[in-house]
Amino acid sequence: ATQLPPAFSDVQAYDVRLWQALGEIVEECRRRHLPALSAIVVRGDTGTPGHGYFEAAHPDIVGDDVQEAIAWGNEVTLVMRTTYPPRI
């Protein structure tokens, strides 16, 4: 298993550093015209992304549960079909 750098070895699910990192991944994927890899990071209790995913990846539909579900489903499909560069 890959070890995280010491600065991140204590990151937990509700850690703001994780949320920031996932947001940065969305930004970089968008910059490269790639589907957002953060779409496949989901909450353990719901099986869906947290609110921060939608704020970063789909800000125009935040709060519309139906549109969020559609956008997320489409993004996950694209993520699974995309070959990503070795580093994002």
Backbone as a printed PyTorch tensor [residue, N CA C, xyz], in Angstrom:
tensor([[[  0.8460,  -1.1910,   0.0000],
         [  0.0000,   0.0000,   0.0000],
         [  0.8810,   1.2400,   0.0000]],

        [[  0.4100,   2.2520,  -0.6810],
         [  1.1320,   3.5170,  -0.7350],
         [  0.9710,   4.2630,   0.5750]],

        [[  2.0590,   4.7710,   1.0900],
         [  2.0370,   5.5480,   2.3210],
         [  1.8400,   7.0200,   2.0020]],

        [[  1.0020,   7.6780,   2.7690],
         [  0.8290,   9.1120,   2.6080],
         [  2.0130,   9.8400,   3.2290]],

        [[  2.3560,  11.0130,   2.6990],
         [  3.4050,  11.8100,   3.3400],
         [  2.9980,  12.1280,   4.7770]],

        [[  3.9490,  12.3090,   5.6780],
         [  3.6270,  12.5470,   7.0890],
         [  2.5900,  13.6500,   7.3090]],

        [[  2.6110,  14.6850,   6.4920],
         [  1.6720,  15.7890,   6.6840],
         [  0.2170,  15.3530,   6.4900]],

        [[ -0.0010,  14.2150,   5.8310],
         [ -1.3550,  13.7530,   5.5460],
         [ -1.6900,  12.4040,   6.1940]],

        [[ -0.7880,  11.8720,   6.9930],
         [ -1.0040,  10.5450,   7.5610],
         [ -2.1610,  10.5130,   8.5590]],

        [[ -2.5760,  11.6680,   9.0630],
         [ -3.6640,  11.7020,  10.0410],
         [ -4.9700,  12.2380,   9.4590]],

        [[ -5.0960,  12.2970,   8.1420],
         [ -6.3050,  12.8250,   7.5080],
         [ -7.4610,  11.8510,   7.7230]],

        [[ -8.5730,  12.3840,   8.1610],
         [ -9.7880,  11.6070,   8.3770],
         [-10.8750,  12.0800,   7.4120]],

        [[-11.9910,  11.3800,   7.3740],
         [-13.0590,  11.6620,   6.4100],
         [-13.5810,  13.0980,   6.4840]],

        [[-13.6510,  13.6630,   7.6550],
         [-14.2250,  15.0100,   7.7900],
         [-13.1590,  16.0750,   7.9860]],

        [[-11.9940,  15.8420,   7.4480],
         [-10.8710,  16.7670,   7.5650],
         [-10.9160,  17.7700,   6.4140]],

        [[-10.8300,  19.0300,   6.7310],
         [-10.8960,  20.0830,   5.7090],
         [ -9.7900,  19.9170,   4.6670]],

        [[ -8.6570,  19.3340,   5.0550],
         [ -7.5740,  19.1150,   4.0850],
         [ -7.9970,  18.1430,   2.9990]],

        [[ -8.7870,  17.1450,   3.3460],
         [ -9.2980,  16.1980,   2.3530],
         [-10.2430,  16.9100,   1.4020]],

        [[-11.1380,  17.7160,   1.9520],
         [-12.0900,  18.4520,   1.1150],
         [-11.3600,  19.3820,   0.1600]],

        [[-10.3290,  20.0570,   0.6760],
         [ -9.5550,  20.9630,  -0.1780],
         [ -8.8410,  20.1930,  -1.2850]],

        [[ -8.2610,  19.0620,  -0.9320],
         [ -7.5510,  18.2540,  -1.9370],
         [ -8.5100,  17.7540,  -3.0130]],

        [[ -9.6900,  17.3060,  -2.6160],
         [-10.6670,  16.8390,  -3.6000],
         [-11.1200,  17.9870,  -4.5030]],

        [[-11.2640,  19.1770,  -3.9430],
         [-11.6100,  20.3470,  -4.7490],
         [-10.5100,  20.6920,  -5.7370]],

        [[ -9.2640,  20.5690,  -5.3070],
         [ -8.1360,  20.8290,  -6.2040],
         [ -8.1030,  19.8150,  -7.3440]],

        [[ -8.4750,  18.5850,  -7.0580],
         [ -8.5270,  17.5660,  -8.1010],
         [ -9.5940,  17.9270,  -9.1310]],

        [[-10.7540,  18.3770,  -8.6660],
         [-11.8020,  18.8170,  -9.5920],
         [-11.2720,  19.9350, -10.4850]],

        [[-10.6430,  20.9340,  -9.8750],
         [-10.1220,  22.0790, -10.6390],
         [ -9.1100,  21.6390, -11.6890]],

        [[ -8.2040,  20.7660, -11.3080],
         [ -7.1670,  20.3280, -12.2470],
         [ -7.7690,  19.4730, -13.3670]],

        [[ -8.6960,  18.6130, -13.0150],
         [ -9.3560,  17.8170, -14.0560],
         [-10.0920,  18.7290, -15.0310]],

        [[-10.8000,  19.7150, -14.5240],
         [-11.5060,  20.6480, -15.4030],
         [-10.5200,  21.3980, -16.2920]],

        [[ -9.4060,  21.8300, -15.7070],
         [ -8.3920,  22.5610, -16.4710],
         [ -7.8770,  21.7200, -17.6350]],

        [[ -7.7840,  20.4040, -17.4070],
         [ -7.2780,  19.4910, -18.4410],
         [ -8.3880,  18.9000, -19.3050]],

        [[ -9.6000,  19.3630, -19.1040],
         [-10.7580,  18.8740, -19.8610],
         [-10.9920,  17.3790, -19.6390]],

        [[-10.8320,  16.9700, -18.3750],
         [-11.0620,  15.5810, -17.9690],
         [-12.2340,  15.5270, -16.9910]],

        [[-12.9330,  14.4020, -16.9210],
         [-13.9580,  14.2540, -15.8920],
         [-13.3100,  14.3130, -14.5000]],

        [[-14.0260,  14.8310, -13.5530],
         [-13.4820,  15.0110, -12.1960],
         [-13.3700,  13.6790, -11.4540]],

        [[-12.1420,  13.2840, -11.1850],
         [-11.8990,  12.0480, -10.4360],
         [-12.5700,  12.0530,  -9.0690]],

        [[-12.7810,  13.2190,  -8.5090],
         [-13.4200,  13.3160,  -7.1930],
         [-14.8350,  12.7440,  -7.1980]],

        [[-15.4070,  12.5460,  -8.3700],
         [-16.7590,  11.9740,  -8.4650],
         [-16.8320,  10.5700,  -7.8840]],

        [[-15.7220,   9.8580,  -7.8510],
         [-15.7570,   8.4810,  -7.3500],
         [-15.4050,   8.3880,  -5.8710]],

        [[-15.2600,   9.5360,  -5.2110],
         [-15.0480,   9.5680,  -3.7600],
         [-16.4050,   9.8350,  -3.1230]],

        [[-16.9150,   8.8580,  -2.3790],
         [-18.2670,   8.9710,  -1.8370],
         [-18.2840,   8.7990,  -0.3230]],

        [[-19.3550,   9.2790,   0.2560],
         [-19.5660,   9.1500,   1.7050],
         [-19.9150,   7.7060,   2.0410]],

        [[-19.4150,   7.2300,   3.1450],
         [-19.7090,   5.8670,   3.5660],
         [-21.1590,   5.6560,   3.9500]],

        [[-21.8220,   6.6990,   4.4390],
         [-23.1970,   6.5380,   4.9040],
         [-24.2410,   6.6830,   3.7970]],

        [[-23.9040,   7.3590,   2.7110],
         [-24.8930,   7.5820,   1.6450],
         [-24.4990,   6.9510,   0.3140]],

        [[-23.2120,   6.6970,   0.1290],
         [-22.7410,   6.1650,  -1.1480],
         [-22.7150,   7.2090,  -2.2460]],

        [[-22.8540,   8.4760,  -1.8700],
         [-22.8180,   9.5840,  -2.8180],
         [-21.7760,  10.5910,  -2.3560]],

        [[-21.3600,  11.4930,  -3.2500],
         [-20.3840,  12.4970,  -2.8400],
         [-20.9860,  13.4560,  -1.8110]],

        [[-20.1030,  14.0870,  -1.0800],
         [-20.5420,  15.1170,  -0.1510],
         [-20.9050,  16.3930,  -0.8880]],

        [[-21.4880,  17.3340,  -0.1560],
         [-21.9290,  18.6050,  -0.7300],
         [-20.7870,  19.3470,  -1.4240]],

        [[-19.5850,  19.2420,  -0.8780],
         [-18.4360,  19.9440,  -1.4520],
         [-18.1230,  19.5280,  -2.8820]],

        [[-18.4030,  18.2710,  -3.2170],
         [-18.1770,  17.8170,  -4.5940],
         [-19.0230,  18.6360,  -5.5500]],

        [[-20.2870,  18.7920,  -5.2240],
         [-21.1960,  19.5200,  -6.1200],
         [-20.8350,  21.0000,  -6.1890]],

        [[-20.4100,  21.5680,  -5.0780],
         [-19.9760,  22.9710,  -5.0920],
         [-18.7950,  23.1650,  -6.0260]],

        [[-17.8760,  22.2040,  -6.0340],
         [-16.6740,  22.3220,  -6.8660],
         [-16.9180,  21.8970,  -8.3090]],

        [[-17.6150,  20.7920,  -8.5040],
         [-17.7420,  20.2060,  -9.8430],
         [-18.9700,  20.6900, -10.6160]],

        [[-20.0260,  21.0280,  -9.9070],
         [-21.2900,  21.4020, -10.5630],
         [-21.9560,  22.5620,  -9.8130]],

        [[-21.2850,  23.6840,  -9.6930],
         [-21.8180,  24.7820,  -8.8640],
         [-23.1480,  25.3350,  -9.3540]],

        [[-23.4390,  25.1830, -10.6220],
         [-24.6700,  25.7390, -11.1850],
         [-25.9270,  24.9590, -10.8010]],

        [[-25.7740,  23.7720, -10.2300],
         [-26.9500,  22.9710,  -9.8770],
         [-27.0150,  22.6310,  -8.3950]],

        [[-26.1730,  23.2360,  -7.5690],
         [-26.1580,  22.9350,  -6.1360],
         [-27.5520,  23.1650,  -5.5580]],

        [[-28.0060,  22.1700,  -4.8240],
         [-29.3020,  22.2690,  -4.1740],
         [-30.4410,  21.6120,  -4.9390]],

        [[-30.2230,  21.2820,  -6.1980],
         [-31.2310,  20.5850,  -6.9960],
         [-30.8790,  19.1010,  -6.9670]],

        [[-31.5120,  18.3680,  -6.0670],
         [-31.1470,  16.9700,  -5.8350],
         [-31.2160,  16.1140,  -7.0990]],

        [[-32.2100,  16.3430,  -7.9210],
         [-32.3580,  15.5550,  -9.1440],
         [-31.2210,  15.8550, -10.1050]],

        [[-30.9500,  17.1310, -10.3330],
         [-29.8740,  17.5120, -11.2540],
         [-28.5070,  17.0890, -10.7170]],

        [[-28.3210,  17.1600,  -9.3940],
         [-27.0640,  16.6940,  -8.8000],
         [-26.8670,  15.2100,  -9.0710]],

        [[-27.9180,  14.4140,  -8.8840],
         [-27.8170,  12.9670,  -9.1030],
         [-27.5000,  12.6580, -10.5630]],

        [[-28.1300,  13.3680, -11.4720],
         [-27.8740,  13.1510, -12.8990],
         [-26.4430,  13.5270, -13.2570]],

        [[-26.0200,  14.7180, -12.8130],
         [-24.6650,  15.1850, -13.1300],
         [-23.6170,  14.2500, -12.5490]],

        [[-23.8240,  13.8080, -11.3140],
         [-22.8730,  12.8980, -10.6780],
         [-22.8200,  11.5640, -11.4280]],

        [[-23.9740,  11.0060, -11.7560],
         [-24.0040,   9.7450, -12.4930],
         [-23.2920,   9.8410, -13.8280]],

        [[-23.5310,  10.9290, -14.5380],
         [-22.8540,  11.1390, -15.8200],
         [-21.3470,  11.2520, -15.6270]],

        [[-20.9280,  11.9750, -14.5900],
         [-19.5010,  12.1700, -14.3410],
         [-18.8270,  10.8440, -13.9890]],

        [[-19.4680,  10.0470, -13.1610],
         [-18.8980,   8.7420, -12.7910],
         [-18.7210,   7.8760, -14.0410]],

        [[-19.7120,   7.8710, -14.9140],
         [-19.6030,   7.1050, -16.1580],
         [-18.4070,   7.5780, -16.9720]],

        [[-18.2420,   8.8850, -17.0860],
         [-17.1050,   9.4310, -17.8420],
         [-15.7740,   9.0930, -17.1780]],

        [[-15.7260,   9.1790, -15.8530],
         [-14.4930,   8.8380, -15.1260],
         [-14.0950,   7.3960, -15.4350]],

        [[-15.0490,   6.4970, -15.4060],
         [-14.7480,   5.0830, -15.6240],
         [-14.3040,   4.7910, -17.0550]],

        [[-14.6730,   5.6450, -17.9820],
         [-14.3200,   5.4340, -19.3990],
         [-13.0620,   6.1910, -19.8060]],

        [[-12.5220,   6.9900, -18.9150],
         [-11.4040,   7.8690, -19.2590],
         [-10.0770,   7.2870, -18.8110]],

        [[ -9.0750,   7.4410, -19.6510],
         [ -7.7040,   7.1150, -19.2730],
         [ -7.0440,   8.4210, -18.8450]],

        [[ -6.5540,   8.4300, -17.6380],
         [ -5.9510,   9.6350, -17.0680],
         [ -4.4300,   9.5970, -17.1910]],

        [[ -3.8130,  10.7660, -17.2380],
         [ -2.3510,  10.7950, -17.2180],
         [ -1.8550,  10.2700, -15.8670]],

        [[ -0.6050,   9.8430, -15.7940],
         [ -0.0740,   9.2910, -14.5420],
         [ -0.1330,  10.2600, -13.3730]],

        [[ -0.0850,  11.5420, -13.6640],
         [ -0.1300,  12.5550, -12.5860],
         [ -1.1490,  13.6080, -12.9400]],

        [[ -1.9250,  13.9500, -11.9450],
         [ -2.9080,  15.0430, -12.1020],
         [ -2.4570,  16.1790, -11.2020]]])
